[in-house]
Structures are given as C-alpha cells and as structure tokens.
XYZ file of C-alpha atoms in Angstrom:
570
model
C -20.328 -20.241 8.837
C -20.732 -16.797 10.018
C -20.893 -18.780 7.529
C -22.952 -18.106 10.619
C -20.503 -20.882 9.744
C -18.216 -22.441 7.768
C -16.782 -23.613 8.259
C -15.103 -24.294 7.141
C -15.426 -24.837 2.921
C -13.309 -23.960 0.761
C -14.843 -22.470 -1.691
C -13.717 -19.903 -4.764
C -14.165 -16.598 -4.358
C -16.342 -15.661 -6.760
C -18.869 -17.772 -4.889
C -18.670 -16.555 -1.728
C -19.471 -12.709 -2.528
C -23.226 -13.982 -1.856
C -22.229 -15.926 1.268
C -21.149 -15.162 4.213
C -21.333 -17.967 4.578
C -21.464 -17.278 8.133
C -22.031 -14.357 10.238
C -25.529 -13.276 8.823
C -26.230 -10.121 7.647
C -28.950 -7.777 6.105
C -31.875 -8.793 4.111
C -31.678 -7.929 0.840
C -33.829 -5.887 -1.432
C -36.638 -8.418 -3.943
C -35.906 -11.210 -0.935
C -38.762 -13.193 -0.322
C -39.718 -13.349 3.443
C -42.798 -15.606 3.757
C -43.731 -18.698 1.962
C -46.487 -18.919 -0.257
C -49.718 -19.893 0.296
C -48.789 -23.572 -1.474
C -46.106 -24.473 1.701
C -49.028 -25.275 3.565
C -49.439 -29.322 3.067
C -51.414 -30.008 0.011
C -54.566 -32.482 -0.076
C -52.851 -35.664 -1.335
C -53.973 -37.111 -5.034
C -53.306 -40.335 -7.107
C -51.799 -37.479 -9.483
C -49.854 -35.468 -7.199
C -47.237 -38.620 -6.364
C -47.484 -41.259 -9.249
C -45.719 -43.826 -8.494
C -46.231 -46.814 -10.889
C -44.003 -49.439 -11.142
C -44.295 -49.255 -14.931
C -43.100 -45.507 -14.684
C -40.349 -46.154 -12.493
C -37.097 -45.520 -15.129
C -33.583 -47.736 -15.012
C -31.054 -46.930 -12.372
C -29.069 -45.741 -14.996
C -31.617 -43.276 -16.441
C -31.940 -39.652 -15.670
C -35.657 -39.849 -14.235
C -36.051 -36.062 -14.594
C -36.875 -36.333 -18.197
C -39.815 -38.399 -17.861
C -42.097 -35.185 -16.872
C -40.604 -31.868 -17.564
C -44.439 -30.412 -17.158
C -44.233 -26.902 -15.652
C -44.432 -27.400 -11.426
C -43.215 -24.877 -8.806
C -41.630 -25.657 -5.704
C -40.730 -23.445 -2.742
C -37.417 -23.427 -1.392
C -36.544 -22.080 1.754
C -32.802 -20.261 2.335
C -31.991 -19.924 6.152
C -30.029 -17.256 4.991
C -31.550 -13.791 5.266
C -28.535 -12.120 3.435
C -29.481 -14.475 0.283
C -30.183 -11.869 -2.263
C -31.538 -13.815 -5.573
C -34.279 -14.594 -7.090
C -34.954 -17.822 -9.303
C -36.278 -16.965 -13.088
C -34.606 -13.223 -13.243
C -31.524 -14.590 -15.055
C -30.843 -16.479 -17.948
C -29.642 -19.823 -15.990
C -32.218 -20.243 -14.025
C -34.629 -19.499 -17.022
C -32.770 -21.931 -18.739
C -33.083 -24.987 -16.091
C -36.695 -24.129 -15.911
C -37.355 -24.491 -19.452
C -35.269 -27.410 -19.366
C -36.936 -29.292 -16.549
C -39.848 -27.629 -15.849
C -39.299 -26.845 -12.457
C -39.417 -23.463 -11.306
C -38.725 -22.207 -7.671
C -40.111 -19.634 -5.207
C -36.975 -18.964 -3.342
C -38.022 -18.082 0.213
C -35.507 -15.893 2.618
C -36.309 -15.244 6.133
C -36.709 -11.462 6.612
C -34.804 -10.976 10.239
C -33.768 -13.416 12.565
C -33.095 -17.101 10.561
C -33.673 -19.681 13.357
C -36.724 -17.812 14.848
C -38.121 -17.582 10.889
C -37.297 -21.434 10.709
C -38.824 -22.426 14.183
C -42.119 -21.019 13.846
C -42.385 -23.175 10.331
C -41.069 -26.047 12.185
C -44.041 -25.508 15.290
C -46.615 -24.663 12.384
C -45.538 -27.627 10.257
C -45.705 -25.374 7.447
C -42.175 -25.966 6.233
C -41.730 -25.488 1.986
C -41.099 -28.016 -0.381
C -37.128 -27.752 -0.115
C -34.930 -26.091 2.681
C -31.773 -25.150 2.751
C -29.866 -24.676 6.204
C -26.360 -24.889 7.991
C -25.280 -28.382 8.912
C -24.424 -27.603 11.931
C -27.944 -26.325 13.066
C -30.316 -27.544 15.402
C -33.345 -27.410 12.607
C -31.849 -30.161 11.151
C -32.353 -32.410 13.953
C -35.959 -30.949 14.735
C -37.310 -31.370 11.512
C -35.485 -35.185 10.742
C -36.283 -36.415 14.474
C -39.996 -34.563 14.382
C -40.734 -36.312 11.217
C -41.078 -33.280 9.167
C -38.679 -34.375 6.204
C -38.730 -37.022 3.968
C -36.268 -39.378 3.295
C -34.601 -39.320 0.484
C -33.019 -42.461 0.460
C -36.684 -44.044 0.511
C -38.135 -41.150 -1.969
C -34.986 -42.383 -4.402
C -36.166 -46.176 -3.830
C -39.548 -45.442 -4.252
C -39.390 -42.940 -7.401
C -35.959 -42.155 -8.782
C -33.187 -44.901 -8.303
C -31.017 -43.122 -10.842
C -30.384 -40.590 -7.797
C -28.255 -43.706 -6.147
C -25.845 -42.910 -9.111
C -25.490 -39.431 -9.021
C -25.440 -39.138 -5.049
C -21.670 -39.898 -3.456
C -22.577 -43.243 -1.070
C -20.024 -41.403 1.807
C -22.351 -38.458 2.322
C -24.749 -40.299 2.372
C -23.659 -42.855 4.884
C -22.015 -40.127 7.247
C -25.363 -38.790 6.961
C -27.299 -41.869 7.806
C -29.774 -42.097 10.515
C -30.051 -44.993 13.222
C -32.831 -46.044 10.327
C -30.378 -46.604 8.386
C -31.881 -43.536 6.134
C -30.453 -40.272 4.987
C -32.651 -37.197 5.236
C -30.215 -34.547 4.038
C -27.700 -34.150 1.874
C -24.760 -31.964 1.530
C -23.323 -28.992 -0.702
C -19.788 -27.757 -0.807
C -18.655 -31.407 0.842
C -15.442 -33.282 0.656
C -14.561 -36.735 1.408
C -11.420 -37.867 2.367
C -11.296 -39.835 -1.167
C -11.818 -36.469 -2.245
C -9.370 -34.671 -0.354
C -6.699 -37.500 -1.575
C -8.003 -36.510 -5.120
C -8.365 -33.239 -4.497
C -6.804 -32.079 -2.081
C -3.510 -30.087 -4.084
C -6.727 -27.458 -5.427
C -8.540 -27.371 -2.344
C -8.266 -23.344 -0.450
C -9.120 -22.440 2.990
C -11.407 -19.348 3.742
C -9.838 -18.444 6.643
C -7.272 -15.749 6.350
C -5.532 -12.744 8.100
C -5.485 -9.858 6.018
C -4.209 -6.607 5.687
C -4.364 -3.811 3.237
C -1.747 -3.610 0.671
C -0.464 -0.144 0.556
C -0.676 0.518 4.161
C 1.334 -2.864 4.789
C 4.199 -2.016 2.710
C 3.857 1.574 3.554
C 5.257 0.665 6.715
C 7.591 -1.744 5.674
C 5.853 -5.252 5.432
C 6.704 -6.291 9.184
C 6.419 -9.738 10.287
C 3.343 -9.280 12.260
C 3.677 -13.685 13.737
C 4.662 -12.394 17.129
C 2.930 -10.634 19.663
C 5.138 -8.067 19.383
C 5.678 -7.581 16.073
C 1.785 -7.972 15.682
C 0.888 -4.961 18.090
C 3.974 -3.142 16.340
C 2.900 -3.539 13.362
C -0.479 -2.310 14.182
C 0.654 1.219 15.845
C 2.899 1.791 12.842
C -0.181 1.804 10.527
C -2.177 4.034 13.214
C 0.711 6.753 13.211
C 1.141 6.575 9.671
C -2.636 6.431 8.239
C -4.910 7.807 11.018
C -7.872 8.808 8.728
C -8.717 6.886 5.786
C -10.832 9.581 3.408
C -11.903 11.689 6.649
C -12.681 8.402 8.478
C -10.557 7.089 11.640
C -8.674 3.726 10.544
C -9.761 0.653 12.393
C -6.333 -1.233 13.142
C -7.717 -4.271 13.161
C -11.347 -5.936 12.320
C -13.210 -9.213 13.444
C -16.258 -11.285 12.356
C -19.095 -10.253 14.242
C -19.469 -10.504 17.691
C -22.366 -13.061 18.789
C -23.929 -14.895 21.717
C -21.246 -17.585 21.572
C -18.374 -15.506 20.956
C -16.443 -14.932 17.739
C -15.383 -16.735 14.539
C -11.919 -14.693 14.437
C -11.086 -16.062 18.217
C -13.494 -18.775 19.262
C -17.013 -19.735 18.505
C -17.640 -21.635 21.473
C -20.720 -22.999 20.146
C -19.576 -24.249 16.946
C -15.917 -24.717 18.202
C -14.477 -22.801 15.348
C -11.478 -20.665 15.928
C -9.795 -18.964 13.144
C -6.953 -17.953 15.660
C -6.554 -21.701 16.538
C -6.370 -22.396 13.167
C -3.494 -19.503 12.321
C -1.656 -20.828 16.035
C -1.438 -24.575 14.407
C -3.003 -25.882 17.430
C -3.989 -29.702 17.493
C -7.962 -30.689 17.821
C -6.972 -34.047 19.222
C -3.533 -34.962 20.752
C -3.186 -38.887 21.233
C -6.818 -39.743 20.204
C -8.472 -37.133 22.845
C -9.931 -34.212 22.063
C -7.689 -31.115 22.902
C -8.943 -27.598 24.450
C -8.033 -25.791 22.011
C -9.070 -22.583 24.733
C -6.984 -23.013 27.654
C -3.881 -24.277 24.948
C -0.987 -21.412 26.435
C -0.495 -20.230 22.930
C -3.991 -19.262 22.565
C -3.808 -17.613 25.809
C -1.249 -15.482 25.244
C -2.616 -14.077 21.945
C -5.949 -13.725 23.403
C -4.062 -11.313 26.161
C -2.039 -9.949 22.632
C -5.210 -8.391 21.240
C -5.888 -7.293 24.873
C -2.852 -5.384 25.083
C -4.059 -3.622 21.304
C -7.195 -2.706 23.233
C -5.348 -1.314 26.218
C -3.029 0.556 23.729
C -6.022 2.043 21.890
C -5.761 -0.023 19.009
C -8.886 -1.699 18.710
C -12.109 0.299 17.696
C -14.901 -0.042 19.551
C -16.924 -0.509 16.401
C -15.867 -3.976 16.283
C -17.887 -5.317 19.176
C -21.523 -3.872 17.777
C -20.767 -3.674 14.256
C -23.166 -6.211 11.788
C -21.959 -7.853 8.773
C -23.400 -4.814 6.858
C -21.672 -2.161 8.632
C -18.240 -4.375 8.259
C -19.106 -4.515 4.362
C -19.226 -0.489 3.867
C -16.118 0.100 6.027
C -14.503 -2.974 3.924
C -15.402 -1.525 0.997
C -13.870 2.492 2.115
C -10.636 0.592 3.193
C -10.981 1.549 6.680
C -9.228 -1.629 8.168
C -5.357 -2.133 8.365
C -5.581 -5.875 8.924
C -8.483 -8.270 9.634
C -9.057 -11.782 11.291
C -11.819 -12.640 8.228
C -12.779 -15.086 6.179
C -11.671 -14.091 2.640
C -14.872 -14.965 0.873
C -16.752 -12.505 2.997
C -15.486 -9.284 1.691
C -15.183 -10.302 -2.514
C -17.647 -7.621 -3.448
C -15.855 -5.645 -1.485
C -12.500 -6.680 -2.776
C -13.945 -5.663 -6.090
C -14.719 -2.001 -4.939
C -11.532 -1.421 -3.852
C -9.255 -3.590 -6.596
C -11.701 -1.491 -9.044
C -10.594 2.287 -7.578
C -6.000 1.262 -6.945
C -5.164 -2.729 -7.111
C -2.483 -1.473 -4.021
C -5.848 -0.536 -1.883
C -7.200 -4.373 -1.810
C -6.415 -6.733 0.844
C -3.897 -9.254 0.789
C -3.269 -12.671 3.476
C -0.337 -12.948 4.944
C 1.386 -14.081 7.988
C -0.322 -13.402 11.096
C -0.223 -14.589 14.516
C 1.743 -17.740 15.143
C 2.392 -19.967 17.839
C 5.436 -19.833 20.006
C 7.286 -22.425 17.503
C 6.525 -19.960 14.521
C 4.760 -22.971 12.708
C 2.772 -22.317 9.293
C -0.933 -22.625 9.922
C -3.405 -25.405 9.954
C -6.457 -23.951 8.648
C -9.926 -25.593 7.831
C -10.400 -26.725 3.928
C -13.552 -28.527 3.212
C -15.301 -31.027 4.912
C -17.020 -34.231 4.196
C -20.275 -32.267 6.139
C -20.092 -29.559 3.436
C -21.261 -26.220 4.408
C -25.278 -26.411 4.135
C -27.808 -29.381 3.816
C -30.889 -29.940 1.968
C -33.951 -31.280 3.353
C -37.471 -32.043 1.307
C -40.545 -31.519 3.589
C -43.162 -34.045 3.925
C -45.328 -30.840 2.794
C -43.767 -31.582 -0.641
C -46.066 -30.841 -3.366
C -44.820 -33.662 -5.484
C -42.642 -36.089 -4.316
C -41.541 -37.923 -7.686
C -40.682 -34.347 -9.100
C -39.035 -33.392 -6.005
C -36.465 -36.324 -5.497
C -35.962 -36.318 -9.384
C -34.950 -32.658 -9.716
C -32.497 -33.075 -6.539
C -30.763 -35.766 -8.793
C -30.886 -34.016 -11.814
C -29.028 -30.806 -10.057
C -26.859 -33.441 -8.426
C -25.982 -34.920 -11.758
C -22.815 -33.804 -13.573
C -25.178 -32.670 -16.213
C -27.296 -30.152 -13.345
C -23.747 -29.562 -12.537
C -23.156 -27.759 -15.058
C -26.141 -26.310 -15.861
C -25.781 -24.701 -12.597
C -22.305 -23.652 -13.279
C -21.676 -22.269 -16.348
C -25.235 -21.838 -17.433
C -26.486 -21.917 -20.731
C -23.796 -22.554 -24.081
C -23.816 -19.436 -26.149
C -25.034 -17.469 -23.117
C -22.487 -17.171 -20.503
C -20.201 -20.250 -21.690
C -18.781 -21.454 -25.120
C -16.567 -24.162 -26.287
C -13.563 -21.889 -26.224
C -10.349 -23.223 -27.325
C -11.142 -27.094 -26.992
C -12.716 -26.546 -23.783
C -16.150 -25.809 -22.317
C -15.310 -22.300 -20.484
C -17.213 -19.004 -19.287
C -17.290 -16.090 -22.612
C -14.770 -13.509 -21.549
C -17.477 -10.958 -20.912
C -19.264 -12.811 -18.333
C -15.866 -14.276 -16.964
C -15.219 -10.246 -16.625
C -18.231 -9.452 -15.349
C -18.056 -11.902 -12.435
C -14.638 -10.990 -11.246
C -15.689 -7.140 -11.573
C -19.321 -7.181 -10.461
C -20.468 -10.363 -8.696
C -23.759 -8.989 -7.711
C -24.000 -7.957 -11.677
C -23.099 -11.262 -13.092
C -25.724 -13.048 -10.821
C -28.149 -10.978 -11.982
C -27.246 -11.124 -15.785
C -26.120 -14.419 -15.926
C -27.267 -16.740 -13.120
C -24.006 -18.624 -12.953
C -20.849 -19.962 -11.420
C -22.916 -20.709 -7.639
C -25.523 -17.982 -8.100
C -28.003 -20.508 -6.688
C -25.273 -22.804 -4.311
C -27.771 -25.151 -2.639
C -26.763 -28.267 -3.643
C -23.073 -26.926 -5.239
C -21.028 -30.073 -5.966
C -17.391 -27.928 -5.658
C -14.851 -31.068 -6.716
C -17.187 -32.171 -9.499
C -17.504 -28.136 -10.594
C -13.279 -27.881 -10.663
C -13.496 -29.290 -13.887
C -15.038 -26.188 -15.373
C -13.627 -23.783 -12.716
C -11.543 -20.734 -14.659
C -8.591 -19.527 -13.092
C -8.099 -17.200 -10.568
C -7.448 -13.828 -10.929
C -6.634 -10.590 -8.801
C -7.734 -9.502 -6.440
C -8.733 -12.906 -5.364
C -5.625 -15.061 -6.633
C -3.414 -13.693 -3.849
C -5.633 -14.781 -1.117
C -6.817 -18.417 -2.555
C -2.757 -18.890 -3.251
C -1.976 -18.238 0.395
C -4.067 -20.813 1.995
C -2.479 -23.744 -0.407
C -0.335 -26.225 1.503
C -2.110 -24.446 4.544
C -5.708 -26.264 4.017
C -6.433 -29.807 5.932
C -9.553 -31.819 6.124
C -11.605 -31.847 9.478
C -14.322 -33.883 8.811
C -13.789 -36.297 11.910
C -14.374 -33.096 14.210
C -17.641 -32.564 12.266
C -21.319 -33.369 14.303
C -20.268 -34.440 17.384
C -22.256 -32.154 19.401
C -25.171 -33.193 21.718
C -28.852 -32.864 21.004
C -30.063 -29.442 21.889
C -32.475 -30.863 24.490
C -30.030 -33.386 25.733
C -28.292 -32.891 29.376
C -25.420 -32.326 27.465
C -26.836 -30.340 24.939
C -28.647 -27.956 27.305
C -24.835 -27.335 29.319
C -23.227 -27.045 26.020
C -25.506 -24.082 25.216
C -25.157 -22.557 28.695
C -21.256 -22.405 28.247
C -21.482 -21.409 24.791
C -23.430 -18.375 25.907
C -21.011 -17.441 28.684
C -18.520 -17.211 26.827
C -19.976 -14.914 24.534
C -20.225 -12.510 27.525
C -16.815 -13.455 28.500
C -14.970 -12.731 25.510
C -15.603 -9.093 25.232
C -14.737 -8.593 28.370
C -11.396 -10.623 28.467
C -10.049 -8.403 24.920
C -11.501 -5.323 27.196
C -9.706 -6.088 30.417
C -7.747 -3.067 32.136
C -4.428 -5.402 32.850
C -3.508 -9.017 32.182
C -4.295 -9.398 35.876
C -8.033 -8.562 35.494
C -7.898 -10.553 32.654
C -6.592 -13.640 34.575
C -9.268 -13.370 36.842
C -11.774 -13.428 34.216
C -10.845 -15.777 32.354
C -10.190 -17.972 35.849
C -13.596 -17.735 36.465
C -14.704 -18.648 33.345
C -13.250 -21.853 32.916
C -14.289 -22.569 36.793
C -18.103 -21.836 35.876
C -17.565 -23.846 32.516
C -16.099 -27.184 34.679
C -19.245 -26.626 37.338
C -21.858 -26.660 34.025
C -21.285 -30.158 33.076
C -18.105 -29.343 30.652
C -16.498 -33.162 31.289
C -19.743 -34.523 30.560
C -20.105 -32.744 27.290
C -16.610 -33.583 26.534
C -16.775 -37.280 26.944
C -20.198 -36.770 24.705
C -17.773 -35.033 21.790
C -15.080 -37.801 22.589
C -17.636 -40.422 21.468
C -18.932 -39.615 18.971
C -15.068 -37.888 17.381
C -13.869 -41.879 17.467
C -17.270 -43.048 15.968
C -16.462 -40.570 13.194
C -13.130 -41.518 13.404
C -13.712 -45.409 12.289
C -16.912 -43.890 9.793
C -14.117 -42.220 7.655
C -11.861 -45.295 7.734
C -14.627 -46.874 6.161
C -14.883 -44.157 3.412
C -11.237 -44.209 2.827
C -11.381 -48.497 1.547
C-alpha cells in the first residue's frame, strides 16, 4: 500500500521483503521496463483462440492440461521496486515446464501510473497486469474496454475456473454487467476471516529497536508524554549510531496525499488511527477519522518532537530506498512502519546482534489507553489482475489464471518443486531446512535460488497457502505475534471512492493533494497555535471543495458494501 498501499493485508513476512507493498521505491537491477514487441495487439487467427465446443473440458476438469504447448505471455507489475524475473529460478522453471507458459515480467522503470497511462492511451497494454486495487487504472482500463472479462473468458473457454475462483470476490468485484474483470490476491472474506481469522496478522506496527529500548528502560511510550520522553531518552543516550546521527523516529514516505504513518488522505489509510482505536463508522455513518480529538492531539504530539528537535529532517524527502539503508545501519529508535517493509532489513541487522532488530510494541494510544484496531486483510486483497483484450491467447490465458488459482498452482507457487525446495518431511508437505534457512536469512537469495514462498505474489491465495505456511521465526515472530488479537477485517470501507473524473472524484483529489502540503507543515509548526491555524484552514478549504458531497458519495456506497458482505456471510 505504500503498499503505495496496503493496505492493509496481512501477509507473512517472508513475503513482504519484495513488497512494499506500498510506498514505491527504486527500480531494481535485471527489471524489465518496456514491454515487448508482442504487447502490441496481435492479428487475430482461428488458431490463436480455439474455441470448439468439442474442446471445451468438464467444469470439474483442470482445462490447463489440455495444451501445455510452449506460449509466452507478458505480464505487467505496476510495481517498479518488483525485482524478479520469471525462468531464473527453479519454480518458475518448474511451472513452465509444467504448463508451458512462460512469462515476460514487465516493471515500469520510474514513475508506475505515468508507465501504466501511456499503455492505457496507446492501447498497448500486455497480456496480464498486475496493479493496486485501489487505483484508478483499474477503472480506465475495465470502463475503456481494454480488459477482458473473465467471467465471460471462463464461460467461453475454461468453466473449471468457476471452481477454483471464490464466488465472493468475484461478486464484490462484479460490474453493473453483471461481469468481473479482475480478480484479487492476498483477499479475505468475511467467511474467511470467521475461518481464519485467529492466524490472520496486521502489517501495521510501531517499532522500535531492541537494545536502545531497553537500554533506556522499556518506557511506556502510549502517552504523549511518555512517547516524546521516551524519544529524548534514546537521543541522550545513543546520539550516533556507527558515526551516523540517530533518527528518533521514522515514517513511510512522504507523498502528494500525505502519509501512511499519519493519514493518507487519498486512500484514507492511517496507521495512527489504527494504533488510536478510532472508529471508521459510529452509528452507521462514516466517522472523520481527522478531526477525531485523539488524533489531533497526537498529530500536535509529533509536533512537539519536531519543536524539541526530535524529528530528522530526513524523514520528509527521504525515498523508500534511502529508509531501507538507514533501516538496515539501525539508525532509527522507533518507527510508524509497516513491518513487512523492512524484512530484508530485519535480516541485516538480526544477522550482525538479534538485540539490534526491531521489535512492535505499544505506541501511541488514545486517551482511554485502548489496545489497537489495526487493518488485517481484506476481502479487496492487496492487488488485482486484469487480462488485456491485447491477449495473445485467450483460452491459454483464462486457463493458466485458474490453474495458478487452483490449490494445485497454489502450491506450485508456494513451495515450488518436491525434492527442490520442499519434501514430505515428517508426514507433512514442508519447505527442506536449507531453503526454509535461506528464506528467513536471505530473502532476496532464496527468490533467486528457489522461486518460492510468494516470489511471484500476483495472484497469492494467502488462506488457501496457510496450509503449507512454516512457522515463524525471529526476527519476524515478535512482530507477526504482536498484531494477533489486534487485526480486524475492513472490507466494508473498501472501494467506495468516486470515479476519478467524477465531481466528486475530481474534489476528492483536490483535498487529497492539500493535505499533502498541509501535513508537513502542521508536524513543522513553530507552536500549537500556528498549528491551529493551519490546520483551521485546512479543514475550512476542505468543507468549501465539495467534502459533504464526497462524503455522502463514500456513505453510499459504505452501506451498499455493507448489505454486499451480508450476502457473503449466508
């Protein structure tokens, strides 16, 4: 989400060293930037799309088996901090030589939605793509016609993929067609949730660094004061970290509209809402969350740590990759950060003194003191996949999305290839303790080497995956353990934004972006008066830009999701 977004998934940890799930990042080194010269649309042939009735297998039948003839597709990432490449590893190799589908994985070289917008305009999108649910490519490429649906492609080719595919994503993903054009990774029901729910982990977390922490005596850091305390006792005490001044305390990135750690207006995610317990709804109407008095006063908290020179001014320019390195040298005391985020970096330090890694615990709290409410997974997932009407083959397309939705693709995916990276170990089908080592050393390693355990997440079926999901260990275990009994399902807060071009949509961006200037300036305000003022004026310009509009638009469509899940939950 940050993640540009999560959101809000939760997700092991060993996956998430390749995401970031959220806040972008770097392109990385072998990443493919451009599509090949086959995502142009192909002239169309009898051969390209058979579709026979007399080929057509049972419902019950795993269509993918019927051709297994060598075919390449290209997927598109909208993720230009994705750092693999399909066929380097023995997984991949493996589900190739199974299927016969290979993949040109294609990752935008510098700025995603600009990469994915001039495909869009050029209608020169690849075979696959891959993107956040939450963006507005989704709705250009399903409402321009650009995708295919899959619920017809599944009719039409491959009705086993009805069997494989969960019938609530694809209803909450339903069109006014009455067709579903995307569908979901990393995604939770609330059936699955009441399955579920007991395993399911939050990302969100507020962490500090071991040593330091109980250096200075493990202080409750819930209250304001005890927070800011907390923070000039680790100053005093560890001023330079290997010749380097410590950074007290460390954000997600900074962006247009605002900040993960204390409110993406955009996205309305707020991991300090989320630590503060504070509702999304109160009686059936939607509740903001930004003007709560709780979330106030902590904003003019972390105001006062500015003031008292305890927040760097690296954290208002620094990118994802800049965060990593000074992760990775131990340079923050405590951080409002998604735990996933930093793994490989988790590694670095947990690999050089276990009491140097980063551990969650109690941060800021509302005024009551309650536990948090933070974001597990949702029914919306964390990224969609789409299948372009420039699709090479359509049969071989829709058939190797339900073969990688299958439990069987499942697994492939997961723990690769037996007598490779798993064996039957002990009664039970379970990574070989050297690649089970390697990933919880050496992420970027095992990906390479192995291919497994969400390597290649884009259609990642996380409840179904459980099943063959090892432990946790250190220095993850700490941090998955603290979210437990702290993790609910939002799902009914999920896509109830307005259309981009909408009235609605257009004010909805226009506050967004103000408060991305605003909140730098409210954590850099000179006194809680100035700060008033700002933030005053802020909410005044917000009401004048169609804000009640926009929130009778969200209330809407929140009680249309509202009854959707009901239906789910029969």
């Amino acid at each position: 989400m940050t993640m540009k977004k999560w959101l809000h998934l939760s997700i092991i940890a060993a996956l998430m060293v390749a995401l970031v799930a959220c806040s972008g990042g770097k392109k990385e080194e072998g990443a493919s930037s451009t599509p090949s010269a086959s995502s142009s649309k192909p002239a169309e042939s009898p051969s390209a799309n058979p579709s026979t009735d007399e080929q057509q297998p049972a419902a019950d039948e795993a269509g993918w088996k019927s051709d297994t003839s060598p075919i390449t597709f290209d997927w598109y990432l909208n993720f230009a901090w994705f750092p693999n490449k399909w066929g380097v590893d023995p997984t991949s190799q493996y589900i190739t030589k199974k299927t016969g589908v290979n993949l040109n994985l294609v990752v935008p070289a510098g700025n995603e939605n600009e990469k994915l917008n001039a495909l869009i305009a050029a209608n020169q999108l690849p075979d696959f793509i891959t993107l956040g649910w939450w963006e507005e490519g989704v709705k250009k490429m399903v409402e321009g016609g650009l995708v295919e649906s899959l619920t017809d492609l599944a009719n039409q080719y491959d009705p086993y993929f009805f069997k494989v595919a969960d019938p609530a994503k694809l209803s909450w993903y339903s069109q006014p067609d009455g067709k579903t054009y995307v569908y979901p990774n990393a995604s939770s029901s609330p059936m699955d949730f009441q399955k579920f729910g007991t395993q399911f982990t939050s990302n969100q977390t507020f962490v500090v660094r071991k040593d330091m922490y109980e250096a200075i005596g493990s202080p409750d850091m819930r209250t304001p004061e005890g927070f800011l305390n907390a923070l000039k006792m680790a100053k005093e005490k560890f001023p330079d970290v290997n010749g380097q001044p410590l950074i007290p305390i460390g954000f997600h990135e900074f962006g247009e509209d605002g900040n993960y750690s204390f409110f993406d207006v955009g996205q309305d995610s707020s991991y300090l809402a989320q630590y503060l317990a504070l509702p999304r709804e109160k009686d059936g109407h939607l509740y903001d969350r930004l003007t709560d008095p709780d979330f106030v006063r902590w904003l003019k908290t972390f105001r006062q740590a500015n003031q008292d020179g305890l927040i760097s001014r690296d954290v208002f320019v620094d990118k994802r990759a800049q965060m990593e390195e000074k992760i990775a040298q131990g340079r923050y005391f405590a951080m409002v950060y998604q735990r996933t985020d930093f793994a490989a970096q988790q590694n670095v330090l947990f690999a050089k003194d276990p009491n140097s890694v980063y551990i969650a615990v109690d941060g800021p709290a509302n005024e009551k003191l309650d536990p948090p409410t933070l974001s597990g997974p949702a029914i919306s997932g964390w990224t969609v996949t789409l299948i372009s009407k420039n699709v090479k083959n359509k049969e071989r397309a829709i058939k190797f999305m339900s073969y990688l939705l299958s439990e069987e693709g499942q697994k492939d995916m997961y723990l690769g290839e037996k007598g490779v990276s798993y064996d039957t170990i002990d009664g039970k089908d379970q990574f070989k303790p050297e690649a089970f080592n390697l990933m919880n050393t050496d992420r970027s390693a095992f990906d390479k080497q192995y291919g497994a355990s969400h390597t290649f997440w884009m259609l990642m079926d996380t409840n179904m995956q459980l099943q063959w999901q090892p432990p946790s260990v250190e220095p993850f275990k700490q941090l998955e353990d603290w979210t437990k009994g702290k993790t609910y399902g939002y799902s009914q807060f999920d896509l109830i934004n307005p259309p981009a071009t909408s009235k609605e949509g257009i004010n909805a961006k226009k506050i967004s972006l103000e408060w991305g200037k605003v909140l730098p300036k409210l954590l850099l305000a000179k006194s809680d008066a100035d700060f008033d003022q700002i933030f005053k004026d802020f909410i005044e310009k917000r009401d004048k830009t169609g804000f009640a509009d926009l929130v009778a638009y969200r209330q809407g469509k929140y009680e249309e999701n509202v009854k959707k899940l009901a239906e789910f939950m029969k």
